[in-house]
Amino acid sequence: EEQLRHVLQEFALAMVASGNLVVVRTPPGAANAVAQVLDRVEVPDVIGTVAGDDTILVVAREGVRGRTLQRRLEALARREAG
């Protein structure tokens, strides 16, 4: 979780929800690294990611709203290292 917090703080420039999806914007070239961490950490309610160069599509589990997942990811990114 610490690595996910770090990459979100460092590279997630914006997050926007739609339906059961969250689009995460990153600097050019960073999306793949962030998506790999999201997939490896197995964030609850995330079933998978698709990464481009500077954009990640995060797919939420059935019944989970994208806005809910967006808030969880944003909260994780704001957490201080403990």
PDB file of C-alpha atoms in Angstrom:
ATOM      1  CA  GLU A   1       0.000   0.000   0.000  1.00  0.00           C
ATOM      2  CA  GLU A   2       2.917   2.331   0.700  1.00  0.00           C
ATOM      3  CA  GLN A   3       4.169   1.998  -2.871  1.00  0.00           C
ATOM      4  CA  LEU A   4       0.683   2.749  -4.222  1.00  0.00           C
ATOM      5  CA  ARG A   5       0.401   5.812  -2.001  1.00  0.00           C
ATOM      6  CA  HIS A   6       3.765   7.003  -3.262  1.00  0.00           C
ATOM      7  CA  VAL A   7       3.026   6.576  -6.987  1.00  0.00           C
ATOM      8  CA  LEU A   8      -0.395   8.205  -6.638  1.00  0.00           C
ATOM      9  CA  GLN A   9       1.087  11.190  -4.806  1.00  0.00           C
ATOM     10  CA  GLU A  10       3.913  11.470  -7.321  1.00  0.00           C
ATOM     11  CA  PHE A  11       2.135  10.810 -10.619  1.00  0.00           C
ATOM     12  CA  ALA A  12      -1.673  11.099 -10.341  1.00  0.00           C
ATOM     13  CA  LEU A  13      -2.429  14.570 -11.690  1.00  0.00           C
ATOM     14  CA  ALA A  14      -6.216  14.174 -11.835  1.00  0.00           C
ATOM     15  CA  MET A  15      -8.928  11.572 -11.299  1.00  0.00           C
ATOM     16  CA  VAL A  16     -12.374  11.671 -12.890  1.00  0.00           C
ATOM     17  CA  ALA A  17     -15.162   9.132 -12.343  1.00  0.00           C
ATOM     18  CA  SER A  18     -17.848   7.940 -14.740  1.00  0.00           C
ATOM     19  CA  GLY A  19     -20.187   5.040 -14.037  1.00  0.00           C
ATOM     20  CA  ASN A  20     -18.027   2.281 -12.572  1.00  0.00           C
ATOM     21  CA  LEU A  21     -14.814   3.711 -14.074  1.00  0.00           C
ATOM     22  CA  VAL A  22     -12.111   6.102 -12.925  1.00  0.00           C
ATOM     23  CA  VAL A  23      -9.799   7.851 -15.366  1.00  0.00           C
ATOM     24  CA  VAL A  24      -6.439   8.764 -13.833  1.00  0.00           C
ATOM     25  CA  ARG A  25      -4.263  11.318 -15.650  1.00  0.00           C
ATOM     26  CA  THR A  26      -0.488  11.156 -15.226  1.00  0.00           C
ATOM     27  CA  PRO A  27       2.521  12.862 -16.778  1.00  0.00           C
ATOM     28  CA  PRO A  28       3.532  11.391 -20.164  1.00  0.00           C
ATOM     29  CA  GLY A  29       5.098   7.959 -19.765  1.00  0.00           C
ATOM     30  CA  ALA A  30       3.956   7.358 -16.173  1.00  0.00           C
ATOM     31  CA  ALA A  31       0.585   5.663 -16.639  1.00  0.00           C
ATOM     32  CA  ASN A  32       1.915   2.148 -17.093  1.00  0.00           C
ATOM     33  CA  ALA A  33       3.961   2.229 -13.879  1.00  0.00           C
ATOM     34  CA  VAL A  34       1.024   3.510 -11.828  1.00  0.00           C
ATOM     35  CA  ALA A  35      -1.347   0.928 -13.363  1.00  0.00           C
ATOM     36  CA  GLN A  36       1.101  -1.899 -12.589  1.00  0.00           C
ATOM     37  CA  VAL A  37       1.171  -0.887  -8.929  1.00  0.00           C
ATOM     38  CA  LEU A  38      -2.645  -0.619  -8.824  1.00  0.00           C
ATOM     39  CA  ASP A  39      -2.913  -4.146 -10.246  1.00  0.00           C
ATOM     40  CA  ARG A  40      -0.181  -5.644  -8.053  1.00  0.00           C
ATOM     41  CA  VAL A  41      -1.442  -4.182  -4.759  1.00  0.00           C
ATOM     42  CA  GLU A  42      -4.921  -5.575  -5.469  1.00  0.00           C
ATOM     43  CA  VAL A  43      -6.888  -2.540  -4.327  1.00  0.00           C
ATOM     44  CA  PRO A  44     -10.302  -3.620  -3.023  1.00  0.00           C
ATOM     45  CA  ASP A  45     -13.036  -2.943  -5.586  1.00  0.00           C
ATOM     46  CA  VAL A  46     -10.597  -2.646  -8.529  1.00  0.00           C
ATOM     47  CA  ILE A  47     -10.923  -5.477 -11.031  1.00  0.00           C
ATOM     48  CA  GLY A  48      -8.341  -4.162 -13.461  1.00  0.00           C
ATOM     49  CA  THR A  49      -6.652  -1.314 -15.269  1.00  0.00           C
ATOM     50  CA  VAL A  50      -5.820  -0.328 -18.844  1.00  0.00           C
ATOM     51  CA  ALA A  51      -2.936   2.090 -19.277  1.00  0.00           C
ATOM     52  CA  GLY A  52      -1.899   4.304 -22.126  1.00  0.00           C
ATOM     53  CA  ASP A  53       0.931   6.816 -22.102  1.00  0.00           C
ATOM     54  CA  ASP A  54      -0.605   9.367 -19.731  1.00  0.00           C
ATOM     55  CA  THR A  55      -4.027   7.929 -18.913  1.00  0.00           C
ATOM     56  CA  ILE A  56      -5.231   4.950 -16.879  1.00  0.00           C
ATOM     57  CA  LEU A  57      -8.722   3.487 -17.042  1.00  0.00           C
ATOM     58  CA  VAL A  58      -9.492   1.859 -13.674  1.00  0.00           C
ATOM     59  CA  VAL A  59     -12.465  -0.522 -13.692  1.00  0.00           C
ATOM     60  CA  ALA A  60     -14.400  -0.894 -10.439  1.00  0.00           C
ATOM     61  CA  ARG A  61     -16.016  -4.120  -9.284  1.00  0.00           C
ATOM     62  CA  GLU A  62     -19.702  -4.642 -10.107  1.00  0.00           C
ATOM     63  CA  GLY A  63     -21.882  -2.502  -7.854  1.00  0.00           C
ATOM     64  CA  VAL A  64     -19.095  -0.049  -6.947  1.00  0.00           C
ATOM     65  CA  ARG A  65     -19.523   3.458  -8.281  1.00  0.00           C
ATOM     66  CA  GLY A  66     -16.586   5.093  -9.964  1.00  0.00           C
ATOM     67  CA  ARG A  67     -17.013   8.136  -7.715  1.00  0.00           C
ATOM     68  CA  THR A  68     -16.658   5.927  -4.622  1.00  0.00           C
ATOM     69  CA  LEU A  69     -13.467   4.376  -5.970  1.00  0.00           C
ATOM     70  CA  GLN A  70     -12.152   7.800  -6.983  1.00  0.00           C
ATOM     71  CA  ARG A  71     -12.612   9.051  -3.419  1.00  0.00           C
ATOM     72  CA  ARG A  72     -10.814   5.992  -2.010  1.00  0.00           C
ATOM     73  CA  LEU A  73      -7.858   6.475  -4.343  1.00  0.00           C
ATOM     74  CA  GLU A  74      -7.699  10.195  -3.583  1.00  0.00           C
ATOM     75  CA  ALA A  75      -7.806   9.490   0.164  1.00  0.00           C
ATOM     76  CA  LEU A  76      -5.002   6.959  -0.187  1.00  0.00           C
ATOM     77  CA  ALA A  77      -2.903   9.484  -2.125  1.00  0.00           C
ATOM     78  CA  ARG A  78      -3.388  12.078   0.650  1.00  0.00           C
ATOM     79  CA  ARG A  79      -2.330   9.730   3.475  1.00  0.00           C
ATOM     80  CA  GLU A  80       1.017  10.397   5.045  1.00  0.00           C
ATOM     81  CA  ALA A  81       3.578   7.641   5.292  1.00  0.00           C
ATOM     82  CA  GLY A  82       3.260   5.958   8.622  1.00  0.00           C
TER      83      GLY A  82
END
